[in-house]
Structures are given as structure tokens and as C-alpha cells.
């Protein structure tokens, strides 16, 4: 719930809040770019380098199937990277702003 006694305009203008927002945007944008590029490597690879994706690795498994399965691993790695960064940096920055919220703009 929102607290009507807080000065939300002053909080959003606070340099610490802007720094937190900037760092989150940069980090999340980079994670998004990595995930989108990795996601589109599968159809691009299958279209332009089918001979690479058809290489048998073991039994019926080929490079294409392994690459497709690796996308699940990459998604989990990206999720854990965000979790670690949020727990170690973003949450501490937000907690500092929350603790001073009543004093900001007073």
C-alpha cells in the first residue's frame, strides 16, 4: 500500500533512487539482449548452418537438439544472475531509500 504522507516526487528525484533505477535498467537491458540473441541463434543456425546443427553427438542427439535444450539452461543462468545481483546490490540500495523515505523531501 502507498503511504500518502510520503513525498513521492521527492523520492523519485532522489539521486539514490535514480542511481538504483539506472543500474537496474542497464543490467536488465543487457540480460534481455543476451537472452534474445541466444534465443534467435537457434532458428538462424538451423536456417544458415544446418550442417552444423545436424552433427550427431550421441545416438539420436545432435548439436541442434543440444543447443535447443541449452536455451533452458541459459534462461536459468540469467534468472540466477538477476537474483544474485538483486539480492547483493539492488535490494540494499532500495532498503537505504526506504529507510530514509520519510525524510526525503521533508
PDB file of N, CA and C in Angstrom:
ATOM      1  N   UNK A   1       0.837  -1.180   0.000  1.00  0.00           N
ATOM      2  CA  UNK A   1       0.000   0.000   0.000  1.00  0.00           C
ATOM      3  C   UNK A   1       0.880   1.241   0.000  1.00  0.00           C
ATOM      4  N   UNK A   2       0.331   2.287  -0.542  1.00  0.00           N
ATOM      5  CA  UNK A   2       1.088   3.529  -0.575  1.00  0.00           C
ATOM      6  C   UNK A   2       0.827   4.331   0.692  1.00  0.00           C
ATOM      7  N   UNK A   3       1.826   5.085   1.041  1.00  0.00           N
ATOM      8  CA  UNK A   3       1.740   5.933   2.219  1.00  0.00           C
ATOM      9  C   UNK A   3       1.520   7.370   1.737  1.00  0.00           C
ATOM     10  N   UNK A   4       0.348   7.956   1.982  1.00  0.00           N
ATOM     11  CA  UNK A   4       0.070   9.302   1.460  1.00  0.00           C
ATOM     12  C   UNK A   4       0.941  10.387   2.079  1.00  0.00           C
ATOM     13  N   UNK A   5       1.592  10.115   3.199  1.00  0.00           N
ATOM     14  CA  UNK A   5       2.414  11.145   3.826  1.00  0.00           C
ATOM     15  C   UNK A   5       3.792  11.247   3.189  1.00  0.00           C
ATOM     16  N   UNK A   6       4.138  10.302   2.332  1.00  0.00           N
ATOM     17  CA  UNK A   6       5.448  10.346   1.680  1.00  0.00           C
ATOM     18  C   UNK A   6       5.404  11.283   0.475  1.00  0.00           C
ATOM     19  N   UNK A   7       6.521  11.938   0.239  1.00  0.00           N
ATOM     20  CA  UNK A   7       6.655  12.826  -0.908  1.00  0.00           C
ATOM     21  C   UNK A   7       7.238  11.999  -2.063  1.00  0.00           C
ATOM     22  N   UNK A   8       6.341  11.421  -2.864  1.00  0.00           N
ATOM     23  CA  UNK A   8       6.784  10.506  -3.919  1.00  0.00           C
ATOM     24  C   UNK A   8       7.582  11.224  -5.001  1.00  0.00           C
ATOM     25  N   UNK A   9       7.274  12.465  -5.281  1.00  0.00           N
ATOM     26  CA  UNK A   9       8.030  13.221  -6.281  1.00  0.00           C
ATOM     27  C   UNK A   9       9.463  13.426  -5.814  1.00  0.00           C
ATOM     28  N   UNK A  10       9.633  13.717  -4.526  1.00  0.00           N
ATOM     29  CA  UNK A  10      10.985  13.899  -3.987  1.00  0.00           C
ATOM     30  C   UNK A  10      11.747  12.578  -3.973  1.00  0.00           C
ATOM     31  N   UNK A  11      11.050  11.499  -3.676  1.00  0.00           N
ATOM     32  CA  UNK A  11      11.708  10.180  -3.679  1.00  0.00           C
ATOM     33  C   UNK A  11      12.173   9.836  -5.086  1.00  0.00           C
ATOM     34  N   UNK A  12      11.321  10.063  -6.086  1.00  0.00           N
ATOM     35  CA  UNK A  12      11.727   9.742  -7.462  1.00  0.00           C
ATOM     36  C   UNK A  12      12.820  10.680  -7.969  1.00  0.00           C
ATOM     37  N   UNK A  13      12.956  11.863  -7.373  1.00  0.00           N
ATOM     38  CA  UNK A  13      14.014  12.800  -7.759  1.00  0.00           C
ATOM     39  C   UNK A  13      15.303  12.570  -6.979  1.00  0.00           C
ATOM     40  N   UNK A  14      15.245  11.738  -5.946  1.00  0.00           N
ATOM     41  CA  UNK A  14      16.426  11.469  -5.123  1.00  0.00           C
ATOM     42  C   UNK A  14      17.513  10.813  -5.975  1.00  0.00           C
ATOM     43  N   UNK A  15      18.759  11.281  -5.874  1.00  0.00           N
ATOM     44  CA  UNK A  15      19.842  10.719  -6.684  1.00  0.00           C
ATOM     45  C   UNK A  15      20.062   9.222  -6.433  1.00  0.00           C
ATOM     46  N   UNK A  16      19.817   8.769  -5.222  1.00  0.00           N
ATOM     47  CA  UNK A  16      19.989   7.342  -4.936  1.00  0.00           C
ATOM     48  C   UNK A  16      18.939   6.509  -5.677  1.00  0.00           C
ATOM     49  N   UNK A  17      17.705   7.025  -5.735  1.00  0.00           N
ATOM     50  CA  UNK A  17      16.649   6.323  -6.468  1.00  0.00           C
ATOM     51  C   UNK A  17      16.970   6.302  -7.957  1.00  0.00           C
ATOM     52  N   UNK A  18      17.418   7.426  -8.477  1.00  0.00           N
ATOM     53  CA  UNK A  18      17.772   7.490  -9.898  1.00  0.00           C
ATOM     54  C   UNK A  18      18.941   6.561 -10.216  1.00  0.00           C
ATOM     55  N   UNK A  19      19.916   6.487  -9.300  1.00  0.00           N
ATOM     56  CA  UNK A  19      21.043   5.588  -9.495  1.00  0.00           C
ATOM     57  C   UNK A  19      20.580   4.129  -9.490  1.00  0.00           C
ATOM     58  N   UNK A  20      19.701   3.788  -8.552  1.00  0.00           N
ATOM     59  CA  UNK A  20      19.144   2.429  -8.496  1.00  0.00           C
ATOM     60  C   UNK A  20      18.405   2.106  -9.792  1.00  0.00           C
ATOM     61  N   UNK A  21      17.561   3.015 -10.231  1.00  0.00           N
ATOM     62  CA  UNK A  21      16.798   2.796 -11.452  1.00  0.00           C
ATOM     63  C   UNK A  21      17.726   2.643 -12.661  1.00  0.00           C
ATOM     64  N   UNK A  22      18.728   3.486 -12.767  1.00  0.00           N
ATOM     65  CA  UNK A  22      19.690   3.432 -13.879  1.00  0.00           C
ATOM     66  C   UNK A  22      20.419   2.093 -13.895  1.00  0.00           C
ATOM     67  N   UNK A  23      20.903   1.653 -12.735  1.00  0.00           N
ATOM     68  CA  UNK A  23      21.633   0.390 -12.665  1.00  0.00           C
ATOM     69  C   UNK A  23      20.734  -0.789 -13.029  1.00  0.00           C
ATOM     70  N   UNK A  24      19.496  -0.760 -12.572  1.00  0.00           N
ATOM     71  CA  UNK A  24      18.571  -1.851 -12.906  1.00  0.00           C
ATOM     72  C   UNK A  24      18.251  -1.869 -14.394  1.00  0.00           C
ATOM     73  N   UNK A  25      18.032  -0.704 -14.984  1.00  0.00           N
ATOM     74  CA  UNK A  25      17.722  -0.640 -16.413  1.00  0.00           C
ATOM     75  C   UNK A  25      18.894  -1.169 -17.238  1.00  0.00           C
ATOM     76  N   UNK A  26      20.104  -0.757 -16.911  1.00  0.00           N
ATOM     77  CA  UNK A  26      21.278  -1.208 -17.658  1.00  0.00           C
ATOM     78  C   UNK A  26      21.460  -2.717 -17.506  1.00  0.00           C
ATOM     79  N   UNK A  27      21.358  -3.212 -16.282  1.00  0.00           N
ATOM     80  CA  UNK A  27      21.563  -4.637 -16.040  1.00  0.00           C
ATOM     81  C   UNK A  27      20.482  -5.476 -16.716  1.00  0.00           C
ATOM     82  N   UNK A  28      19.224  -5.092 -16.543  1.00  0.00           N
ATOM     83  CA  UNK A  28      18.132  -5.861 -17.139  1.00  0.00           C
ATOM     84  C   UNK A  28      18.136  -5.762 -18.658  1.00  0.00           C
ATOM     85  N   UNK A  29      18.516  -4.629 -19.193  1.00  0.00           N
ATOM     86  CA  UNK A  29      18.613  -4.496 -20.651  1.00  0.00           C
ATOM     87  C   UNK A  29      19.686  -5.408 -21.213  1.00  0.00           C
ATOM     88  N   UNK A  30      20.809  -5.482 -20.530  1.00  0.00           N
ATOM     89  CA  UNK A  30      21.881  -6.364 -21.005  1.00  0.00           C
ATOM     90  C   UNK A  30      21.459  -7.826 -20.913  1.00  0.00           C
ATOM     91  N   UNK A  31      20.769  -8.207 -19.838  1.00  0.00           N
ATOM     92  CA  UNK A  31      20.273  -9.585 -19.740  1.00  0.00           C
ATOM     93  C   UNK A  31      19.254  -9.877 -20.839  1.00  0.00           C
ATOM     94  N   UNK A  32      18.409  -8.918 -21.144  1.00  0.00           N
ATOM     95  CA  UNK A  32      17.414  -9.117 -22.196  1.00  0.00           C
ATOM     96  C   UNK A  32      18.079  -9.286 -23.562  1.00  0.00           C
ATOM     97  N   UNK A  33      19.075  -8.457 -23.834  1.00  0.00           N
ATOM     98  CA  UNK A  33      19.778  -8.550 -25.120  1.00  0.00           C
ATOM     99  C   UNK A  33      20.465  -9.901 -25.245  1.00  0.00           C
ATOM    100  N   UNK A  34      21.121 -10.343 -24.194  1.00  0.00           N
ATOM    101  CA  UNK A  34      21.781 -11.653 -24.216  1.00  0.00           C
ATOM    102  C   UNK A  34      20.765 -12.757 -24.482  1.00  0.00           C
ATOM    103  N   UNK A  35      19.641 -12.715 -23.784  1.00  0.00           N
ATOM    104  CA  UNK A  35      18.651 -13.784 -23.945  1.00  0.00           C
ATOM    105  C   UNK A  35      18.023 -13.769 -25.342  1.00  0.00           C
ATOM    106  N   UNK A  36      17.731 -12.599 -25.882  1.00  0.00           N
ATOM    107  CA  UNK A  36      17.127 -12.523 -27.211  1.00  0.00           C
ATOM    108  C   UNK A  36      18.117 -12.995 -28.278  1.00  0.00           C
ATOM    109  N   UNK A  37      19.360 -12.565 -28.175  1.00  0.00           N
ATOM    110  CA  UNK A  37      20.373 -13.004 -29.147  1.00  0.00           C
ATOM    111  C   UNK A  37      20.544 -14.515 -29.066  1.00  0.00           C
ATOM    112  N   UNK A  38      20.647 -15.066 -27.876  1.00  0.00           N
ATOM    113  CA  UNK A  38      20.816 -16.511 -27.735  1.00  0.00           C
ATOM    114  C   UNK A  38      19.598 -17.255 -28.271  1.00  0.00           C
ATOM    115  N   UNK A  39      18.399 -16.726 -28.005  1.00  0.00           N
ATOM    116  CA  UNK A  39      17.167 -17.355 -28.480  1.00  0.00           C
ATOM    117  C   UNK A  39      17.147 -17.415 -30.005  1.00  0.00           C
ATOM    118  N   UNK A  40      17.518 -16.322 -30.676  1.00  0.00           N
ATOM    119  CA  UNK A  40      17.460 -16.286 -32.131  1.00  0.00           C
ATOM    120  C   UNK A  40      18.626 -16.994 -32.804  1.00  0.00           C
ATOM    121  N   UNK A  41      19.646 -17.388 -32.041  1.00  0.00           N
ATOM    122  CA  UNK A  41      20.724 -18.171 -32.640  1.00  0.00           C
ATOM    123  C   UNK A  41      20.237 -19.550 -33.096  1.00  0.00           C
ATOM    124  N   UNK A  42      19.235 -20.096 -32.431  1.00  0.00           N
ATOM    125  CA  UNK A  42      18.720 -21.410 -32.816  1.00  0.00           C
ATOM    126  C   UNK A  42      18.068 -21.376 -34.202  1.00  0.00           C
ATOM    127  N   UNK A  43      17.066 -20.548 -34.466  1.00  0.00           N
ATOM    128  CA  UNK A  43      16.492 -20.563 -35.823  1.00  0.00           C
ATOM    129  C   UNK A  43      17.465 -20.069 -36.892  1.00  0.00           C
ATOM    130  N   UNK A  44      18.316 -19.113 -36.542  1.00  0.00           N
ATOM    131  CA  UNK A  44      19.309 -18.649 -37.515  1.00  0.00           C
ATOM    132  C   UNK A  44      20.312 -19.738 -37.834  1.00  0.00           C
ATOM    133  N   UNK A  45      20.763 -20.436 -36.796  1.00  0.00           N
ATOM    134  CA  UNK A  45      21.698 -21.536 -37.013  1.00  0.00           C
ATOM    135  C   UNK A  45      21.079 -22.655 -37.819  1.00  0.00           C
ATOM    136  N   UNK A  46      19.829 -22.990 -37.526  1.00  0.00           N
ATOM    137  CA  UNK A  46      19.138 -24.049 -38.273  1.00  0.00           C
ATOM    138  C   UNK A  46      18.919 -23.640 -39.726  1.00  0.00           C
ATOM    139  N   UNK A  47      18.707 -22.346 -39.976  1.00  0.00           N
ATOM    140  CA  UNK A  47      18.463 -21.878 -41.340  1.00  0.00           C
ATOM    141  C   UNK A  47      19.751 -21.731 -42.147  1.00  0.00           C
ATOM    142  N   UNK A  48      20.798 -21.187 -41.535  1.00  0.00           N
ATOM    143  CA  UNK A  48      22.008 -20.860 -42.295  1.00  0.00           C
ATOM    144  C   UNK A  48      23.142 -21.866 -42.131  1.00  0.00           C
ATOM    145  N   UNK A  49      23.137 -22.641 -41.060  1.00  0.00           N
ATOM    146  CA  UNK A  49      24.191 -23.635 -40.842  1.00  0.00           C
ATOM    147  C   UNK A  49      23.590 -24.987 -40.457  1.00  0.00           C
ATOM    148  N   UNK A  50      22.713 -25.528 -41.308  1.00  0.00           N
ATOM    149  CA  UNK A  50      22.062 -26.796 -40.948  1.00  0.00           C
ATOM    150  C   UNK A  50      23.053 -27.949 -40.800  1.00  0.00           C
ATOM    151  N   UNK A  51      24.133 -27.910 -41.563  1.00  0.00           N
ATOM    152  CA  UNK A  51      25.127 -28.986 -41.454  1.00  0.00           C
ATOM    153  C   UNK A  51      25.773 -29.012 -40.062  1.00  0.00           C
ATOM    154  N   UNK A  52      25.930 -27.856 -39.434  1.00  0.00           N
ATOM    155  CA  UNK A  52      26.470 -27.793 -38.077  1.00  0.00           C
ATOM    156  C   UNK A  52      25.467 -28.371 -37.080  1.00  0.00           C
ATOM    157  N   UNK A  53      24.208 -28.026 -37.242  1.00  0.00           N
ATOM    158  CA  UNK A  53      23.184 -28.471 -36.305  1.00  0.00           C
ATOM    159  C   UNK A  53      22.823 -29.940 -36.478  1.00  0.00           C
ATOM    160  N   UNK A  54      23.210 -30.543 -37.610  1.00  0.00           N
ATOM    161  CA  UNK A  54      22.915 -31.952 -37.856  1.00  0.00           C
ATOM    162  C   UNK A  54      24.019 -32.889 -37.376  1.00  0.00           C
ATOM    163  N   UNK A  55      25.102 -32.339 -36.880  1.00  0.00           N
ATOM    164  CA  UNK A  55      26.207 -33.186 -36.413  1.00  0.00           C
ATOM    165  C   UNK A  55      25.733 -34.034 -35.242  1.00  0.00           C
ATOM    166  N   UNK A  56      25.893 -35.342 -35.380  1.00  0.00           N
ATOM    167  CA  UNK A  56      25.484 -36.268 -34.322  1.00  0.00           C
ATOM    168  C   UNK A  56      26.478 -36.188 -33.166  1.00  0.00           C
ATOM    169  N   UNK A  57      25.952 -36.117 -31.951  1.00  0.00           N
ATOM    170  CA  UNK A  57      26.780 -36.063 -30.751  1.00  0.00           C
ATOM    171  C   UNK A  57      26.792 -37.432 -30.077  1.00  0.00           C
ATOM    172  N   UNK A  58      25.585 -37.977 -29.890  1.00  0.00           N
ATOM    173  CA  UNK A  58      25.464 -39.280 -29.237  1.00  0.00           C
ATOM    174  C   UNK A  58      24.104 -39.858 -29.579  1.00  0.00           C
ATOM    175  N   UNK A  59      24.074 -40.974 -30.238  1.00  0.00           N
ATOM    176  CA  UNK A  59      22.807 -41.589 -30.620  1.00  0.00           C
ATOM    177  C   UNK A  59      21.998 -40.655 -31.506  1.00  0.00           C
ATOM    178  N   UNK A  60      20.762 -40.402 -31.123  1.00  0.00           N
ATOM    179  CA  UNK A  60      19.891 -39.509 -31.899  1.00  0.00           C
ATOM    180  C   UNK A  60      20.120 -38.034 -31.580  1.00  0.00           C
ATOM    181  N   UNK A  61      20.922 -37.751 -30.570  1.00  0.00           N
ATOM    182  CA  UNK A  61      21.193 -36.354 -30.190  1.00  0.00           C
ATOM    183  C   UNK A  61      22.143 -35.703 -31.185  1.00  0.00           C
ATOM    184  N   UNK A  62      21.747 -34.525 -31.635  1.00  0.00           N
ATOM    185  CA  UNK A  62      22.641 -33.761 -32.493  1.00  0.00           C
ATOM    186  C   UNK A  62      22.874 -32.379 -31.877  1.00  0.00           C
ATOM    187  N   UNK A  63      23.707 -31.598 -32.515  1.00  0.00           N
ATOM    188  CA  UNK A  63      24.059 -30.274 -31.998  1.00  0.00           C
ATOM    189  C   UNK A  63      22.821 -29.379 -31.903  1.00  0.00           C
ATOM    190  N   UNK A  64      21.910 -29.474 -32.852  1.00  0.00           N
ATOM    191  CA  UNK A  64      20.704 -28.651 -32.839  1.00  0.00           C
ATOM    192  C   UNK A  64      19.827 -28.925 -31.626  1.00  0.00           C
ATOM    193  N   UNK A  65      19.624 -30.199 -31.319  1.00  0.00           N
ATOM    194  CA  UNK A  65      18.805 -30.552 -30.151  1.00  0.00           C
ATOM    195  C   UNK A  65      19.495 -30.093 -28.867  1.00  0.00           C
ATOM    196  N   UNK A  66      20.781 -30.307 -28.778  1.00  0.00           N
ATOM    197  CA  UNK A  66      21.508 -29.870 -27.579  1.00  0.00           C
ATOM    198  C   UNK A  66      21.489 -28.354 -27.431  1.00  0.00           C
ATOM    199  N   UNK A  67      21.593 -27.646 -28.561  1.00  0.00           N
ATOM    200  CA  UNK A  67      21.535 -26.189 -28.496  1.00  0.00           C
ATOM    201  C   UNK A  67      20.153 -25.738 -28.034  1.00  0.00           C
ATOM    202  N   UNK A  68      19.111 -26.387 -28.558  1.00  0.00           N
ATOM    203  CA  UNK A  68      17.746 -26.035 -28.140  1.00  0.00           C
ATOM    204  C   UNK A  68      17.564 -26.288 -26.647  1.00  0.00           C
ATOM    205  N   UNK A  69      18.063 -27.396 -26.140  1.00  0.00           N
ATOM    206  CA  UNK A  69      17.962 -27.697 -24.710  1.00  0.00           C
ATOM    207  C   UNK A  69      18.805 -26.728 -23.870  1.00  0.00           C
ATOM    208  N   UNK A  70      19.900 -26.256 -24.452  1.00  0.00           N
ATOM    209  CA  UNK A  70      20.762 -25.326 -23.705  1.00  0.00           C
ATOM    210  C   UNK A  70      20.056 -23.996 -23.451  1.00  0.00           C
ATOM    211  N   UNK A  71      19.017 -23.686 -24.223  1.00  0.00           N
ATOM    212  CA  UNK A  71      18.289 -22.437 -24.004  1.00  0.00           C
ATOM    213  C   UNK A  71      17.599 -22.429 -22.640  1.00  0.00           C
ATOM    214  N   UNK A  72      17.172 -23.607 -22.169  1.00  0.00           N
ATOM    215  CA  UNK A  72      16.603 -23.697 -20.825  1.00  0.00           C
ATOM    216  C   UNK A  72      17.659 -23.396 -19.773  1.00  0.00           C
ATOM    217  N   UNK A  73      18.858 -23.901 -19.982  1.00  0.00           N
ATOM    218  CA  UNK A  73      19.955 -23.664 -19.041  1.00  0.00           C
ATOM    219  C   UNK A  73      20.316 -22.185 -19.027  1.00  0.00           C
ATOM    220  N   UNK A  74      20.374 -21.577 -20.200  1.00  0.00           N
ATOM    221  CA  UNK A  74      20.703 -20.146 -20.286  1.00  0.00           C
ATOM    222  C   UNK A  74      19.629 -19.315 -19.590  1.00  0.00           C
ATOM    223  N   UNK A  75      18.368 -19.685 -19.734  1.00  0.00           N
ATOM    224  CA  UNK A  75      17.292 -18.950 -19.054  1.00  0.00           C
ATOM    225  C   UNK A  75      17.463 -19.026 -17.543  1.00  0.00           C
ATOM    226  N   UNK A  76      17.798 -20.199 -17.020  1.00  0.00           N
ATOM    227  CA  UNK A  76      18.026 -20.339 -15.576  1.00  0.00           C
ATOM    228  C   UNK A  76      19.257 -19.563 -15.128  1.00  0.00           C
ATOM    229  N   UNK A  77      20.310 -19.565 -15.925  1.00  0.00           N
ATOM    230  CA  UNK A  77      21.524 -18.809 -15.581  1.00  0.00           C
ATOM    231  C   UNK A  77      21.205 -17.315 -15.529  1.00  0.00           C
ATOM    232  N   UNK A  78      20.426 -16.826 -16.471  1.00  0.00           N
ATOM    233  CA  UNK A  78      20.044 -15.415 -16.480  1.00  0.00           C
ATOM    234  C   UNK A  78      19.195 -15.087 -15.254  1.00  0.00           C
ATOM    235  N   UNK A  79      18.271 -15.984 -14.911  1.00  0.00           N
ATOM    236  CA  UNK A  79      17.433 -15.760 -13.728  1.00  0.00           C
ATOM    237  C   UNK A  79      18.275 -15.725 -12.460  1.00  0.00           C
ATOM    238  N   UNK A  80      19.213 -16.643 -12.330  1.00  0.00           N
ATOM    239  CA  UNK A  80      20.071 -16.658 -11.144  1.00  0.00           C
ATOM    240  C   UNK A  80      21.012 -15.453 -11.114  1.00  0.00           C
ATOM    241  N   UNK A  81      21.471 -14.992 -12.281  1.00  0.00           N
ATOM    242  CA  UNK A  81      22.319 -13.794 -12.333  1.00  0.00           C
ATOM    243  C   UNK A  81      21.550 -12.588 -11.811  1.00  0.00           C
ATOM    244  N   UNK A  82      20.272 -12.462 -12.232  1.00  0.00           N
ATOM    245  CA  UNK A  82      19.468 -11.355 -11.731  1.00  0.00           C
ATOM    246  C   UNK A  82      19.216 -11.500 -10.234  1.00  0.00           C
ATOM    247  N   UNK A  83      18.910 -12.698  -9.803  1.00  0.00           N
ATOM    248  CA  UNK A  83      18.648 -12.937  -8.389  1.00  0.00           C
ATOM    249  C   UNK A  83      19.846 -12.550  -7.531  1.00  0.00           C
ATOM    250  N   UNK A  84      21.030 -12.944  -7.972  1.00  0.00           N
ATOM    251  CA  UNK A  84      22.241 -12.621  -7.211  1.00  0.00           C
ATOM    252  C   UNK A  84      22.490 -11.111  -7.181  1.00  0.00           C
ATOM    253  N   UNK A  85      22.349 -10.467  -8.329  1.00  0.00           N
ATOM    254  CA  UNK A  85      22.575  -9.016  -8.400  1.00  0.00           C
ATOM    255  C   UNK A  85      21.531  -8.272  -7.569  1.00  0.00           C
ATOM    256  N   UNK A  86      20.277  -8.708  -7.637  1.00  0.00           N
ATOM    257  CA  UNK A  86      19.214  -8.044  -6.872  1.00  0.00           C
ATOM    258  C   UNK A  86      19.446  -8.207  -5.382  1.00  0.00           C
ATOM    259  N   UNK A  87      19.783  -9.412  -4.953  1.00  0.00           N
ATOM    260  CA  UNK A  87      19.999  -9.653  -3.527  1.00  0.00           C
ATOM    261  C   UNK A  87      21.228  -8.923  -2.993  1.00  0.00           C
ATOM    262  N   UNK A  88      22.280  -8.848  -3.787  1.00  0.00           N
ATOM    263  CA  UNK A  88      23.534  -8.247  -3.314  1.00  0.00           C
ATOM    264  C   UNK A  88      23.603  -6.740  -3.475  1.00  0.00           C
ATOM    265  N   UNK A  89      22.951  -6.200  -4.479  1.00  0.00           N
ATOM    266  CA  UNK A  89      23.120  -4.771  -4.743  1.00  0.00           C
ATOM    267  C   UNK A  89      21.796  -4.008  -4.738  1.00  0.00           C
ATOM    268  N   UNK A  90      20.843  -4.421  -5.569  1.00  0.00           N
ATOM    269  CA  UNK A  90      19.621  -3.638  -5.729  1.00  0.00           C
ATOM    270  C   UNK A  90      18.798  -3.573  -4.450  1.00  0.00           C
ATOM    271  N   UNK A  91      18.670  -4.684  -3.741  1.00  0.00           N
ATOM    272  CA  UNK A  91      17.869  -4.684  -2.516  1.00  0.00           C
ATOM    273  C   UNK A  91      18.482  -3.795  -1.440  1.00  0.00           C
ATOM    274  N   UNK A  92      19.800  -3.783  -1.347  1.00  0.00           N
ATOM    275  CA  UNK A  92      20.468  -2.929  -0.358  1.00  0.00           C
ATOM    276  C   UNK A  92      20.245  -1.448  -0.688  1.00  0.00           C
ATOM    277  N   UNK A  93      20.328  -1.126  -1.964  1.00  0.00           N
ATOM    278  CA  UNK A  93      20.096   0.262  -2.372  1.00  0.00           C
ATOM    279  C   UNK A  93      18.648   0.663  -2.100  1.00  0.00           C
ATOM    280  N   UNK A  94      17.710  -0.218  -2.407  1.00  0.00           N
ATOM    281  CA  UNK A  94      16.290   0.080  -2.167  1.00  0.00           C
ATOM    282  C   UNK A  94      16.000   0.193  -0.681  1.00  0.00           C
ATOM    283  N   UNK A  95      16.605  -0.665   0.114  1.00  0.00           N
ATOM    284  CA  UNK A  95      16.394  -0.624   1.564  1.00  0.00           C
ATOM    285  C   UNK A  95      16.865   0.706   2.148  1.00  0.00           C
ATOM    286  N   UNK A  96      17.984   1.214   1.642  1.00  0.00           N
ATOM    287  CA  UNK A  96      18.501   2.512   2.102  1.00  0.00           C
ATOM    288  C   UNK A  96      17.512   3.633   1.778  1.00  0.00           C
ATOM    289  N   UNK A  97      16.934   3.588   0.581  1.00  0.00           N
ATOM    290  CA  UNK A  97      15.952   4.604   0.192  1.00  0.00           C
ATOM    291  C   UNK A  97      14.685   4.468   1.031  1.00  0.00           C
ATOM    292  N   UNK A  98      14.240   3.250   1.257  1.00  0.00           N
ATOM    293  CA  UNK A  98      13.037   3.011   2.067  1.00  0.00           C
ATOM    294  C   UNK A  98      13.229   3.514   3.487  1.00  0.00           C
ATOM    295  N   UNK A  99      14.412   3.266   4.055  1.00  0.00           N
ATOM    296  CA  UNK A  99      14.679   3.711   5.426  1.00  0.00           C
ATOM    297  C   UNK A  99      14.651   5.233   5.549  1.00  0.00           C
ATOM    298  N   UNK A 100      15.035   5.929   4.488  1.00  0.00           N
ATOM    299  CA  UNK A 100      15.040   7.401   4.505  1.00  0.00           C
ATOM    300  C   UNK A 100      13.808   8.006   3.853  1.00  0.00           C
ATOM    301  N   UNK A 101      12.848   7.199   3.446  1.00  0.00           N
ATOM    302  CA  UNK A 101      11.708   7.690   2.669  1.00  0.00           C
ATOM    303  C   UNK A 101      10.949   8.809   3.361  1.00  0.00           C
ATOM    304  N   UNK A 102      10.781   8.725   4.660  1.00  0.00           N
ATOM    305  CA  UNK A 102      10.023   9.762   5.357  1.00  0.00           C
ATOM    306  C   UNK A 102      10.806  11.060   5.478  1.00  0.00           C
ATOM    307  N   UNK A 103      12.135  10.992   5.392  1.00  0.00           N
ATOM    308  CA  UNK A 103      12.957  12.194   5.493  1.00  0.00           C
ATOM    309  C   UNK A 103      13.211  12.859   4.152  1.00  0.00           C
ATOM    310  N   UNK A 104      13.024  12.107   3.053  1.00  0.00           N
ATOM    311  CA  UNK A 104      13.288  12.653   1.709  1.00  0.00           C
ATOM    312  C   UNK A 104      12.208  13.666   1.366  1.00  0.00           C
ATOM    313  N   UNK A 105      12.630  14.843   1.035  1.00  0.00           N
ATOM    314  CA  UNK A 105      11.700  15.900   0.635  1.00  0.00           C
ATOM    315  C   UNK A 105      10.938  16.530   1.781  1.00  0.00           C
ATOM    316  N   UNK A 106      11.309  16.216   3.017  1.00  0.00           N
ATOM    317  CA  UNK A 106      10.573  16.778   4.162  1.00  0.00           C
ATOM    318  C   UNK A 106      11.002  18.202   4.429  1.00  0.00           C
TER     319      UNK A 106
END
